PDB file of C-alpha atoms in Angstrom:
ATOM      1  CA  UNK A   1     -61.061 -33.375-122.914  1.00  0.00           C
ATOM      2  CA  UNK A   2     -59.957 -35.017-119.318  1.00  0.00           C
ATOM      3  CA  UNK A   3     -58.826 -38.409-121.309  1.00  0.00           C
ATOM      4  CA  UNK A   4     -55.475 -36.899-122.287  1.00  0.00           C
ATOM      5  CA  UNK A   5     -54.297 -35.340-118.826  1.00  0.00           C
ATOM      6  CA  UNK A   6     -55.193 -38.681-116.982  1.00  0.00           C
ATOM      7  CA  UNK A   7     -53.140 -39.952-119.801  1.00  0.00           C
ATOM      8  CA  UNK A   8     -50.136 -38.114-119.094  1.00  0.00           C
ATOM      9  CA  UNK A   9     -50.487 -38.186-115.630  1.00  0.00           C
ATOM     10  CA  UNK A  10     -50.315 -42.194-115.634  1.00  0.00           C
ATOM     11  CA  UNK A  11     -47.002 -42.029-118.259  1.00  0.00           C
ATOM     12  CA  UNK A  12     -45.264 -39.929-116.292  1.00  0.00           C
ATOM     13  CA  UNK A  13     -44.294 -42.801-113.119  1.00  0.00           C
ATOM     14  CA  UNK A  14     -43.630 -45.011-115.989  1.00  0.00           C
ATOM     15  CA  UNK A  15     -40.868 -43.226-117.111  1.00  0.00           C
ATOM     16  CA  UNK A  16     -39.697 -42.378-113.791  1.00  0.00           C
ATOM     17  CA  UNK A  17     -39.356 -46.722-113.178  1.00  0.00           C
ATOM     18  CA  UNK A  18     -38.007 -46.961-116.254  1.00  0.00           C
ATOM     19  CA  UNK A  19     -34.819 -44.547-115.347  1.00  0.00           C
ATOM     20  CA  UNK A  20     -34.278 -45.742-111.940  1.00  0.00           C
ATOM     21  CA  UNK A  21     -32.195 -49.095-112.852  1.00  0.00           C
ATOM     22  CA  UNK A  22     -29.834 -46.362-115.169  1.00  0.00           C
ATOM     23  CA  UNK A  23     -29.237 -44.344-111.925  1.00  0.00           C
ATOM     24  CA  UNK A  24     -28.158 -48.200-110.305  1.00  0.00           C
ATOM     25  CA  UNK A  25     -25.917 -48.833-113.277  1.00  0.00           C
ATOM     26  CA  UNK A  26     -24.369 -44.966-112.804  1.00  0.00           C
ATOM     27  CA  UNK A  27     -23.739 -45.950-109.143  1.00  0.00           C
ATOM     28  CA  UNK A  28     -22.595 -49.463-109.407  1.00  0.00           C
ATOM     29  CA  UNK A  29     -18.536 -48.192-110.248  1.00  0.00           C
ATOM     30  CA  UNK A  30     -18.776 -46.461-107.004  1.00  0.00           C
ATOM     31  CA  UNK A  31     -20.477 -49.398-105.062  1.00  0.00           C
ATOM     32  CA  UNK A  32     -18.377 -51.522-106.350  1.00  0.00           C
ATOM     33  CA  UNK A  33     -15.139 -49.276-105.314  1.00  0.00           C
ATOM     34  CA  UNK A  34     -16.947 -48.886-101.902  1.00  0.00           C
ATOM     35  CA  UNK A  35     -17.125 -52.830-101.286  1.00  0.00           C
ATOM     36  CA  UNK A  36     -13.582 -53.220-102.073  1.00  0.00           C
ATOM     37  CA  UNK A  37     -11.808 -50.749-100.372  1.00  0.00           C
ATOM     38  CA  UNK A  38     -13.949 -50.675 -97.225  1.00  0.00           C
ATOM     39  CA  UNK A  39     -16.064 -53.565 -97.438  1.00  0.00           C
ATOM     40  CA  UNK A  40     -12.858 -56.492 -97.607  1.00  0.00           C
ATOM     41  CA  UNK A  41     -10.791 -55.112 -95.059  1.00  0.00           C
ATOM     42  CA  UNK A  42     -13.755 -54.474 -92.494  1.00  0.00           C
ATOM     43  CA  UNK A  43     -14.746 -58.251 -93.091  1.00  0.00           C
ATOM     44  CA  UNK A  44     -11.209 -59.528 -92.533  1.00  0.00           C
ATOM     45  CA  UNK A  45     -11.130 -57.169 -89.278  1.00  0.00           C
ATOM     46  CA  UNK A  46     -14.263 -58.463 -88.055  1.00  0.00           C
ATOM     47  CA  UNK A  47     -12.582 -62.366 -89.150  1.00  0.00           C
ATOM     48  CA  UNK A  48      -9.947 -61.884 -87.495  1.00  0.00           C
ATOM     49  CA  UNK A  49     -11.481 -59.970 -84.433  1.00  0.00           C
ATOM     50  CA  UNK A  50     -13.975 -62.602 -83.742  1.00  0.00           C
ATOM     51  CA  UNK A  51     -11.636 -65.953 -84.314  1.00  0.00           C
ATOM     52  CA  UNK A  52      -9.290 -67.593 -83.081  1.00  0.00           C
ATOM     53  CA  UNK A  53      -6.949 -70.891 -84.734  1.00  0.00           C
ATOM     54  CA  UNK A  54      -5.978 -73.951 -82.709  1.00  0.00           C
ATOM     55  CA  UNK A  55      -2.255 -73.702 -83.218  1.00  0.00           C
ATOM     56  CA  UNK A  56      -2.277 -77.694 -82.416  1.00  0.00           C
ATOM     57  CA  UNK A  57      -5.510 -78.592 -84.658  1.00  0.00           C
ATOM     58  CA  UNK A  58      -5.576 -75.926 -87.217  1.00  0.00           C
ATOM     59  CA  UNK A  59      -9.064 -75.246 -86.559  1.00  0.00           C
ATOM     60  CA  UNK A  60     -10.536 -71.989 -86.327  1.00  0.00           C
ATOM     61  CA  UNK A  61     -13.134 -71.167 -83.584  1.00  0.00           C
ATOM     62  CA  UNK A  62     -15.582 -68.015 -82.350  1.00  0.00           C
ATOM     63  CA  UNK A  63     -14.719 -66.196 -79.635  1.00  0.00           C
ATOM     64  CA  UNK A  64     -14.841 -63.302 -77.946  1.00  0.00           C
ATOM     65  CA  UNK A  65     -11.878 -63.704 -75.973  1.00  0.00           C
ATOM     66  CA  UNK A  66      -9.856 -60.534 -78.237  1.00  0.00           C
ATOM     67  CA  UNK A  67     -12.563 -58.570 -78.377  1.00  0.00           C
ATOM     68  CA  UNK A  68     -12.466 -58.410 -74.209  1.00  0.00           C
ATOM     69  CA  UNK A  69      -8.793 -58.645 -74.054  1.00  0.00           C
ATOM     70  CA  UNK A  70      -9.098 -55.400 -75.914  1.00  0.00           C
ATOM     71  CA  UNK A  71     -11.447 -53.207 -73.644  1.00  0.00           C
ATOM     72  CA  UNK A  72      -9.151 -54.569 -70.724  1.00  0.00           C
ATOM     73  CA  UNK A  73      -5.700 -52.904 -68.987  1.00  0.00           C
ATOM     74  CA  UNK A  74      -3.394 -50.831 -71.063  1.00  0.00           C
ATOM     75  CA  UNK A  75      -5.711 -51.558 -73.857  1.00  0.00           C
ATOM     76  CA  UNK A  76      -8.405 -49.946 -71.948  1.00  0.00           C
ATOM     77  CA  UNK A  77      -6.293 -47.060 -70.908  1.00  0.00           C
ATOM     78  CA  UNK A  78      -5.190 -46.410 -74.644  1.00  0.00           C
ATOM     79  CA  UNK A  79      -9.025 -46.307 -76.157  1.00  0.00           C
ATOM     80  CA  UNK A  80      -9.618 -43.413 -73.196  1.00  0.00           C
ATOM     81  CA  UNK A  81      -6.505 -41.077 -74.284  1.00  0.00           C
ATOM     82  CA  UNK A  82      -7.290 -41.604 -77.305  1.00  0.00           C
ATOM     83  CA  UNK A  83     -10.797 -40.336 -77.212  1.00  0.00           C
ATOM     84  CA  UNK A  84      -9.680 -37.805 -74.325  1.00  0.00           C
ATOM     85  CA  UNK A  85      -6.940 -36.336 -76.543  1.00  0.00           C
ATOM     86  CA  UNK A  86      -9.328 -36.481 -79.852  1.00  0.00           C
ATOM     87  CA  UNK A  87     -12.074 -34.656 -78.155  1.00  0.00           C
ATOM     88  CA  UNK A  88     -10.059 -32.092 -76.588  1.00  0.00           C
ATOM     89  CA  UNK A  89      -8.244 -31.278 -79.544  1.00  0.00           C
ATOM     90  CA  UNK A  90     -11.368 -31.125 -81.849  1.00  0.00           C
ATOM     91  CA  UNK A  91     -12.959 -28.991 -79.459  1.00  0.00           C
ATOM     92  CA  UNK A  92     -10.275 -26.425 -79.565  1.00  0.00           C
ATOM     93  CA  UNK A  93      -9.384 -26.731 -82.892  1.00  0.00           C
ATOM     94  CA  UNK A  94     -13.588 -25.838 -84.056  1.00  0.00           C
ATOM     95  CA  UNK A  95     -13.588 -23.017 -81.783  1.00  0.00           C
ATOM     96  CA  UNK A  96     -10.272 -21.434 -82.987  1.00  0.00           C
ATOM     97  CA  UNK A  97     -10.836 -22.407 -86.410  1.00  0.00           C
ATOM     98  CA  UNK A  98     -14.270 -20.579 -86.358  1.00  0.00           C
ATOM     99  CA  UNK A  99     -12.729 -17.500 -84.965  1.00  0.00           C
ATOM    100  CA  UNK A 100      -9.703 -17.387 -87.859  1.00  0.00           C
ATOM    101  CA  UNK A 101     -12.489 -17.704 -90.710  1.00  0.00           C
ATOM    102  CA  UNK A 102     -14.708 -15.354 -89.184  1.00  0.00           C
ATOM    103  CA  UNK A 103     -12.098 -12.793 -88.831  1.00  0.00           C
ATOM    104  CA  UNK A 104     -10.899 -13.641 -92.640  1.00  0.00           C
ATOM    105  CA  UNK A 105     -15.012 -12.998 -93.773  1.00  0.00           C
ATOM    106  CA  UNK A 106     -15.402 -10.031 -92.352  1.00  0.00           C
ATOM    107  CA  UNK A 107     -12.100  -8.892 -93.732  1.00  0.00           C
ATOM    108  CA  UNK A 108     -12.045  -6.242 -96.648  1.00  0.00           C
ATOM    109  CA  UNK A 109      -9.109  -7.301 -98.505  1.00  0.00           C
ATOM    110  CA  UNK A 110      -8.517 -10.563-100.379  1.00  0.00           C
ATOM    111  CA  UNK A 111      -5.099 -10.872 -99.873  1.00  0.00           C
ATOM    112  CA  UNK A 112      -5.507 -12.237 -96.462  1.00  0.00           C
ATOM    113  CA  UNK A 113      -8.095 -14.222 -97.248  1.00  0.00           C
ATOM    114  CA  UNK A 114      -5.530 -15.916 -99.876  1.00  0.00           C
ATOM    115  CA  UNK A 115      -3.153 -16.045 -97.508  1.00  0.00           C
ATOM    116  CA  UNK A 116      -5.237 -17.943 -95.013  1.00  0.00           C
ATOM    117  CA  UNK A 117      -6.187 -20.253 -97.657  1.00  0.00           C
ATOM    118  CA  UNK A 118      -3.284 -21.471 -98.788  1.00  0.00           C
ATOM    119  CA  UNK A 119      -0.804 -21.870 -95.664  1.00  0.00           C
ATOM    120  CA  UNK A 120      -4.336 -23.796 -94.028  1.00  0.00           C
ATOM    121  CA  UNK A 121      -4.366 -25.894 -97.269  1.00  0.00           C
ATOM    122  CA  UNK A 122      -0.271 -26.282 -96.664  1.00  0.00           C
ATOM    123  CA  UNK A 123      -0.690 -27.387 -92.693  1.00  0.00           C
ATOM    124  CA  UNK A 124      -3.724 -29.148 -92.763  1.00  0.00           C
ATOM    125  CA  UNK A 125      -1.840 -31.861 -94.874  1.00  0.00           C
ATOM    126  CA  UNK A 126       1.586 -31.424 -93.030  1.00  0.00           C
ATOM    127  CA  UNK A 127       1.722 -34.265 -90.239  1.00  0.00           C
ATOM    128  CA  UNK A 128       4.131 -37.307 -89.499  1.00  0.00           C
ATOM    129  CA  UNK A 129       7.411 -37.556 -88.951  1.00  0.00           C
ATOM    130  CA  UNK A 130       8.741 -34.113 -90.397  1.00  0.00           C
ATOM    131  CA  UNK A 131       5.844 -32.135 -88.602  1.00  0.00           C
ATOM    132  CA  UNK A 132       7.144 -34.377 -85.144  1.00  0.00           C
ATOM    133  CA  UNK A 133      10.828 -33.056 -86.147  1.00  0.00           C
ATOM    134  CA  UNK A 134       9.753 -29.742 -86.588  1.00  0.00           C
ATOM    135  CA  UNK A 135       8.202 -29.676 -83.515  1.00  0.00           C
ATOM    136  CA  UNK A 136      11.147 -31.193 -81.701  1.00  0.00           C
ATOM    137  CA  UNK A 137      13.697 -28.673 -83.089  1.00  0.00           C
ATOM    138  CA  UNK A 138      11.415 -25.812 -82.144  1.00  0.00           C
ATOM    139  CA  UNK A 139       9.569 -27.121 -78.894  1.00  0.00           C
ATOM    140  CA  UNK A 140      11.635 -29.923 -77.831  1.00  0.00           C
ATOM    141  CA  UNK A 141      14.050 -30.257 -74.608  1.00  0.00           C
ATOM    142  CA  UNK A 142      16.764 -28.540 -76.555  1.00  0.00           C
ATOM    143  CA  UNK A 143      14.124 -26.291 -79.227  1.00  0.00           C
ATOM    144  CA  UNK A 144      15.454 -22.766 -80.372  1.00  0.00           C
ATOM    145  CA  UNK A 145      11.530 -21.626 -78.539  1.00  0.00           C
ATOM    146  CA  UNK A 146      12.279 -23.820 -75.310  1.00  0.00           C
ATOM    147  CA  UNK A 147      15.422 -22.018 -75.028  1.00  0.00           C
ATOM    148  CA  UNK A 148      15.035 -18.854 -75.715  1.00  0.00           C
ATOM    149  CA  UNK A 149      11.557 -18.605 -74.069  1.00  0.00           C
ATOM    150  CA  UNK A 150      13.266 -20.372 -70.831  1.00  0.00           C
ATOM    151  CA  UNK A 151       9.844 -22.688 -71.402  1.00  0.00           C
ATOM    152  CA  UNK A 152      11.447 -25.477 -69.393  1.00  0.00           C
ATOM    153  CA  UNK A 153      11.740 -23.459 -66.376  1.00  0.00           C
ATOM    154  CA  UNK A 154       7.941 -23.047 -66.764  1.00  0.00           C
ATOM    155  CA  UNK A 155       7.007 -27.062 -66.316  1.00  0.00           C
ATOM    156  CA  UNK A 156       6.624 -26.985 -70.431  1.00  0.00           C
ATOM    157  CA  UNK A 157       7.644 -30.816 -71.503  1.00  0.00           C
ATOM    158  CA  UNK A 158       6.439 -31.492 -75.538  1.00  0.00           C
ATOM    159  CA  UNK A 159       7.065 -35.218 -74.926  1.00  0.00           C
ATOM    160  CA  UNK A 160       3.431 -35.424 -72.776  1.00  0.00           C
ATOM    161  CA  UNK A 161      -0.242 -35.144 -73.694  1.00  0.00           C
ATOM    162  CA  UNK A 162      -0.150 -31.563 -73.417  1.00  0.00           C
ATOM    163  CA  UNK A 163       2.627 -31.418 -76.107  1.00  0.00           C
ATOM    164  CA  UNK A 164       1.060 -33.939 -78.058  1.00  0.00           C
ATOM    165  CA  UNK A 165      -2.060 -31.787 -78.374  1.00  0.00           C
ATOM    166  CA  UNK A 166      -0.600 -28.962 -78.981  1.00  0.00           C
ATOM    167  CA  UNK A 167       1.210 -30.581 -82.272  1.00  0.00           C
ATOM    168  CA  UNK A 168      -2.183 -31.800 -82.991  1.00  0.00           C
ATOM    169  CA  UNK A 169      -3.957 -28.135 -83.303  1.00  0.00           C
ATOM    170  CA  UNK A 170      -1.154 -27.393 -85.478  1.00  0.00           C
ATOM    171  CA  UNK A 171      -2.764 -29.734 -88.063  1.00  0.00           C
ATOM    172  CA  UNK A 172      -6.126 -29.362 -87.428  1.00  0.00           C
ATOM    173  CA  UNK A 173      -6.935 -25.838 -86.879  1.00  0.00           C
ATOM    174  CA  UNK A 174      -6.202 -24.766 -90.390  1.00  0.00           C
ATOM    175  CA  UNK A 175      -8.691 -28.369 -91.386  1.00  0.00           C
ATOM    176  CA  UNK A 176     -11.149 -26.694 -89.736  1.00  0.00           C
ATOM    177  CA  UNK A 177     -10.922 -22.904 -91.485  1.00  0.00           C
ATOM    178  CA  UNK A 178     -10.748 -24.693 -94.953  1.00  0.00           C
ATOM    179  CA  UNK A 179     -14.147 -26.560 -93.535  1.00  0.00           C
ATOM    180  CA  UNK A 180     -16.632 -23.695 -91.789  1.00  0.00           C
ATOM    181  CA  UNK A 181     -15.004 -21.141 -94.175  1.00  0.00           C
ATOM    182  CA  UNK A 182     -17.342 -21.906 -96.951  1.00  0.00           C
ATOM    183  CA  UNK A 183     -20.177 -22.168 -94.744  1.00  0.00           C
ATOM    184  CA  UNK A 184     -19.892 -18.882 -93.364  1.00  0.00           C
ATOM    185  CA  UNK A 185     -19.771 -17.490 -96.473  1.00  0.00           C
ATOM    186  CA  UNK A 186     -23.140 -18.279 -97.170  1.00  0.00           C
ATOM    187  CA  UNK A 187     -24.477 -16.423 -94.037  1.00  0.00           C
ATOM    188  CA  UNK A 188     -26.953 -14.169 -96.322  1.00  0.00           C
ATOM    189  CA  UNK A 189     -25.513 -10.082 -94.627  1.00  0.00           C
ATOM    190  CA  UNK A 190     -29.364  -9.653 -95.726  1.00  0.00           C
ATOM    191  CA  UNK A 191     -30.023 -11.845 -92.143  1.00  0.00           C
ATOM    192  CA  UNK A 192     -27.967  -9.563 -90.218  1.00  0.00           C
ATOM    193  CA  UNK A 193     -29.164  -6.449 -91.135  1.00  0.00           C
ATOM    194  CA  UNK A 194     -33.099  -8.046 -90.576  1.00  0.00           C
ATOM    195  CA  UNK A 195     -31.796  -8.889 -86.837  1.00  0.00           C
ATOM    196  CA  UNK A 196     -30.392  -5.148 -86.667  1.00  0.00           C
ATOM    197  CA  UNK A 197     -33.892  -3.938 -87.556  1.00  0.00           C
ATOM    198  CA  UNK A 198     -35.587  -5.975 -85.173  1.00  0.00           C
ATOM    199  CA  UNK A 199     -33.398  -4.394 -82.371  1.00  0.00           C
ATOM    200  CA  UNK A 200     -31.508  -7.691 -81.867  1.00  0.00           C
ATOM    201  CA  UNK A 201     -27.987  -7.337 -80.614  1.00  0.00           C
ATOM    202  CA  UNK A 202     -24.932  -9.367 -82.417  1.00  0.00           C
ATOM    203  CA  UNK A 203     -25.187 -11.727 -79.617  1.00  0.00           C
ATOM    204  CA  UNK A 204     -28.465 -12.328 -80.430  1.00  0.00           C
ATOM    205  CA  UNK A 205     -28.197 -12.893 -83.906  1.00  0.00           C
ATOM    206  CA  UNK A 206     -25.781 -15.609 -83.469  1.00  0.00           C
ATOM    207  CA  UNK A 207     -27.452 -17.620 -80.734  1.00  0.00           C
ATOM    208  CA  UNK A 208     -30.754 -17.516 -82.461  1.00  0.00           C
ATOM    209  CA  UNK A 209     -29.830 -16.891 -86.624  1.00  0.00           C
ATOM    210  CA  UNK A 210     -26.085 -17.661 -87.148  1.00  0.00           C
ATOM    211  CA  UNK A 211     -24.888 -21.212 -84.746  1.00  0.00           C
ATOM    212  CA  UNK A 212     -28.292 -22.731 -85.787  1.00  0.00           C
ATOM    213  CA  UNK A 213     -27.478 -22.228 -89.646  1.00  0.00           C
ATOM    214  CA  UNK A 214     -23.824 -22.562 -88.929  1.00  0.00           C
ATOM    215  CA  UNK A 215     -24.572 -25.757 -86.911  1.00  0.00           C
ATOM    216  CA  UNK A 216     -24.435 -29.009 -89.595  1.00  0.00           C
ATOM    217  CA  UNK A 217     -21.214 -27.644 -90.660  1.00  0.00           C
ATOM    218  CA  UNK A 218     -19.631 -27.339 -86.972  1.00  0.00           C
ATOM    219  CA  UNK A 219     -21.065 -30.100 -85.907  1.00  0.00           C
ATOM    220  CA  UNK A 220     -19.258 -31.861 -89.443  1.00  0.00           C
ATOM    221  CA  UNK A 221     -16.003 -30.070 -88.526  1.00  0.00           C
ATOM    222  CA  UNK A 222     -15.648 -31.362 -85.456  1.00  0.00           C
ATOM    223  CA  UNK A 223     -16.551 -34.926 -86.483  1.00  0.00           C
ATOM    224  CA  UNK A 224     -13.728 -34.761 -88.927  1.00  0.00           C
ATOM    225  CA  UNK A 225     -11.556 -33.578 -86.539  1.00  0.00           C
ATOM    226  CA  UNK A 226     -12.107 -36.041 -84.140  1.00  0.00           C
ATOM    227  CA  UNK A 227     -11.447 -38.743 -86.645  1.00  0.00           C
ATOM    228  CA  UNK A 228      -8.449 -36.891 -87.765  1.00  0.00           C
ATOM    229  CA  UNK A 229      -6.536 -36.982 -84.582  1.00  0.00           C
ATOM    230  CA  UNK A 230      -8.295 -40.664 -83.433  1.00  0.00           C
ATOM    231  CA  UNK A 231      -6.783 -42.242 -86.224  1.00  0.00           C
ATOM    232  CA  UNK A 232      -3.357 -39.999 -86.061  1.00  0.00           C
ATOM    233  CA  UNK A 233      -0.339 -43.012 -85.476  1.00  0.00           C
ATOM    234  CA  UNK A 234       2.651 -41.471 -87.236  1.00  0.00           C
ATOM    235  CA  UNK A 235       3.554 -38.271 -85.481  1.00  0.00           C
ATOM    236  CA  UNK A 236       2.748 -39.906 -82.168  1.00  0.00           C
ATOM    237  CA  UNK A 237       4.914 -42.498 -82.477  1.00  0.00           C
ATOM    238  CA  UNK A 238       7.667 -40.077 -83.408  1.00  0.00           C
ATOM    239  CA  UNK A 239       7.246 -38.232 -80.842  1.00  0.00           C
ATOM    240  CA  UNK A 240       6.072 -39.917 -77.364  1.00  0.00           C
ATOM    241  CA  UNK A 241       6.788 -43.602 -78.128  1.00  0.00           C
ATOM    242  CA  UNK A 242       4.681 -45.359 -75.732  1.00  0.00           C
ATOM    243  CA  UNK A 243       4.496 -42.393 -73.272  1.00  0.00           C
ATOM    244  CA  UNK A 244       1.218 -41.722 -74.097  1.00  0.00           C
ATOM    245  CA  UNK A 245      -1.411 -44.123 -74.141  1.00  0.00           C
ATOM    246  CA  UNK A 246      -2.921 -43.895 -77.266  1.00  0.00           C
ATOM    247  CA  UNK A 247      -4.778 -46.944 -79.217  1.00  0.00           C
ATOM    248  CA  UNK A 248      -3.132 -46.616 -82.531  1.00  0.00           C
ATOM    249  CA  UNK A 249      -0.041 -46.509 -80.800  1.00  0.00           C
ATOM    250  CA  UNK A 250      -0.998 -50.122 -78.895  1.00  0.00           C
ATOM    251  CA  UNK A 251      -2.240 -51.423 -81.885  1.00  0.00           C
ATOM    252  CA  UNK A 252       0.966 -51.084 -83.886  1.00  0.00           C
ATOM    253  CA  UNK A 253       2.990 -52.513 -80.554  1.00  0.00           C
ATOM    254  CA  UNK A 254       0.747 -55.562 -81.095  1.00  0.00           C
ATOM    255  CA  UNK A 255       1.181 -56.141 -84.922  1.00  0.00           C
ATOM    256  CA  UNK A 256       4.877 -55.827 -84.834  1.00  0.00           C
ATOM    257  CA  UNK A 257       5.115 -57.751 -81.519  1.00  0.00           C
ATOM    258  CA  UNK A 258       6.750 -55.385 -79.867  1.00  0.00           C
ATOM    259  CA  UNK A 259       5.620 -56.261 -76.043  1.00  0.00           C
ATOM    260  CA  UNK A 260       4.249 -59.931 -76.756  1.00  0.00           C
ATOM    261  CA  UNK A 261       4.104 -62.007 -79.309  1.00  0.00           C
ATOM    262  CA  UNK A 262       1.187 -63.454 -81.114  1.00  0.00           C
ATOM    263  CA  UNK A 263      -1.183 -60.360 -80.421  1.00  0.00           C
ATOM    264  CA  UNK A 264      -2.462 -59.787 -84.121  1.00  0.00           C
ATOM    265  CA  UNK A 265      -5.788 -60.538 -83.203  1.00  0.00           C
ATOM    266  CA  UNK A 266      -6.083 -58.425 -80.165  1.00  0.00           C
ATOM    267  CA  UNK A 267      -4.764 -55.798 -82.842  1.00  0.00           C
ATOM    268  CA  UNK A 268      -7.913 -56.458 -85.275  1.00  0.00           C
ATOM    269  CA  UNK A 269     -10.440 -56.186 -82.335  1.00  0.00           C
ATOM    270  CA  UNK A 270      -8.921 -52.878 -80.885  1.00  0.00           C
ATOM    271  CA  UNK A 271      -9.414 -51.722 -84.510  1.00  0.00           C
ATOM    272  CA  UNK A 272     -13.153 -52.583 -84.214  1.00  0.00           C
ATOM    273  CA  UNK A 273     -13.354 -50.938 -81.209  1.00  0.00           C
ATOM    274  CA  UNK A 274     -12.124 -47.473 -82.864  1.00  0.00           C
ATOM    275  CA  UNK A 275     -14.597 -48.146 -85.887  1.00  0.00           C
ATOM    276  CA  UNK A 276     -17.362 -48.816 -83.141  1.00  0.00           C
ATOM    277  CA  UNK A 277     -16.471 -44.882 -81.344  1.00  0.00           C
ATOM    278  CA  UNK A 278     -16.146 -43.592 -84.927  1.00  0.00           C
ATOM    279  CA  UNK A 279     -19.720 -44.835 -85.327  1.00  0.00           C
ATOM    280  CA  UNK A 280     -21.130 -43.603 -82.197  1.00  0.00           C
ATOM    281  CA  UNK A 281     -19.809 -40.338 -82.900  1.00  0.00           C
ATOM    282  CA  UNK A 282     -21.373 -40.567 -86.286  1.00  0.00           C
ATOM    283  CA  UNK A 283     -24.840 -41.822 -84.615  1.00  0.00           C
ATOM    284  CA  UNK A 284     -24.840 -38.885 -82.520  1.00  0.00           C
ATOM    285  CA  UNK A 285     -23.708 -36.599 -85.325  1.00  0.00           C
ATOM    286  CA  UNK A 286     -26.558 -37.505 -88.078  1.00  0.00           C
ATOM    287  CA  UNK A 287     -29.771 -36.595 -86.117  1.00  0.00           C
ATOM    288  CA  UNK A 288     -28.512 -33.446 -85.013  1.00  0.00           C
ATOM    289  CA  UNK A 289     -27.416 -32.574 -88.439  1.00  0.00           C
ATOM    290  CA  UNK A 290     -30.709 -33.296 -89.403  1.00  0.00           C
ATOM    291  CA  UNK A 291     -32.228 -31.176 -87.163  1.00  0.00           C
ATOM    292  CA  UNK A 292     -30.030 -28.453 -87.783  1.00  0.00           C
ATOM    293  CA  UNK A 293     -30.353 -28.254 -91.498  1.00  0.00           C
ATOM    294  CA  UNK A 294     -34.586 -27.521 -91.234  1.00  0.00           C
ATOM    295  CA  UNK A 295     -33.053 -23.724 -90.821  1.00  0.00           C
ATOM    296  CA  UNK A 296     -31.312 -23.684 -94.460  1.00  0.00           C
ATOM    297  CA  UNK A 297     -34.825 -24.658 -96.215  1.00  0.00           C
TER     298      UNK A 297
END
């Protein structure tokens, strides 16, 4: 009588081997896709980051020559405001995005939560040049606000970092309501009311019950914030030119030759530096997330 569970016990991580090169196979598309689209252009930035041709020989040598050119000067100075102006912006952005989906939660009607929903899913893709000449015609040195508001009396200038981050909330705020909003839906109201009956105030609640659950998704919000407005090139460039020292905007200058000639490669490696702070911020992000998520189990 204990033959045939031993039996089935032994079959059953048979089967399970037998599957697992089917779940490869399902994956490979995506793998595949994944090597191509990322994988290529990461090893040609790396190539060309790391090399460097003879122009008289032809031949092509190791060096690290871009890759210090790059953390150097103006280059320097552009990976700084970049990450100063990305970090600021994400910061504000999470906090005020929080606030506008908490307030459309706790809201009784749904036609504000529609509302909110679909201008955030409008702006949150509205960026470039038109959201630079929007801004311009509104905010600018001659902008309908500027002028009627008297702003330029004030020391208000939209051509400066200040203006510059500004444009970017515009973008990222509503990112960040279509982000946490889901998550706070899933704050259980059965958590609250325990916290109420255990004499804990609201403040309480959410230090101890509602950031900690909240926390993977904030902490994913503002990651993807941050990398929205590191990589943003178009509506700066519209906007402040060279004003501003931002990397994207040095990198472009050095592809089209703009300043000096024959800076392609010190292009690449400033590109490798930005995926190198992308992945730091991602290294920082993924234990914490980790952590975090313990309270949804």
């Amino acid at each position: 009588m204990t033959a045939a569970p031993t039996t089935r016990a032994t079959a059953r991580p048979t089967r399970r081997r037998a599957g697992a090169p089917r779940v490869w196979l399902g994956a490979l598309p995506l793998l595949v896709f994944a090597t191509v689209c990322f994988g290529l252009p990461v090893g040609a930035l790396l190539y060309g980051a790391l090399t460097r041709d003879d122009q008289a020989t032809g031949a092509t040598a190791v060096t690290g020559e871009h890759l210090q050119r790059s953390l150097q000067g103006p280059y320097l100075t552009s990976l700084i405001g970049s990450v100063q102006l990305s970090a600021l912006t994400a910061v504000i952005g999470t906090v005020l995005g929080v606030l506008i989906a908490q307030a459309v939660v706790t809201a009784r009607g749904g036609a504000l939560r529609n509302a909110v929903l679909t201008a955030s899913g409008v702006l949150a893709n509205f960026g470039g040049i038109p959201l630079a000449f929007a801004f311009v015609a509104t905010l600018g040195i001659s902008g309908v606000v500027t002028r009627i508001g008297k702003l330029d009396s004030l020391g208000w200038n939209l051509y400066s970092f200040t203006g510059l981050a500004v444009i970017y909330l515009y973008f990222l705020i509503p990112l960040m309501v279509l982000v946490i909003l889901p998550a706070l839906d899933g704050l259980r109201p059965q958590w609250r009311e325990a916290a109420q009956n255990a004499g804990a105030t609201s403040w309480q609640f959410w230090r101890h019950v509602g950031v900690p659950v909240l926390a993977p998704s904030l902490l994913g919000g503002f990651v993807l914030l941050f990398g929205s407005a590191f990589a943003a090139h178009a509506t700066a460039a519209a906007l402040v030119g060279g004003s501003v020292p931002l990397v994207t905007l040095k990198i472009a200058d050095a592809l089209s030759g703009n300043v000096l000639v024959g800076q392609e490669n010190v292009a690449l490696a400033l590109s490798l530096d930005m995926i190198v702070i992308a992945g730091l911020v991602m290294a920082v992000y993924l234990p914490l997330q980790r952590r975090s998520s313990r309270w949804l189990h």
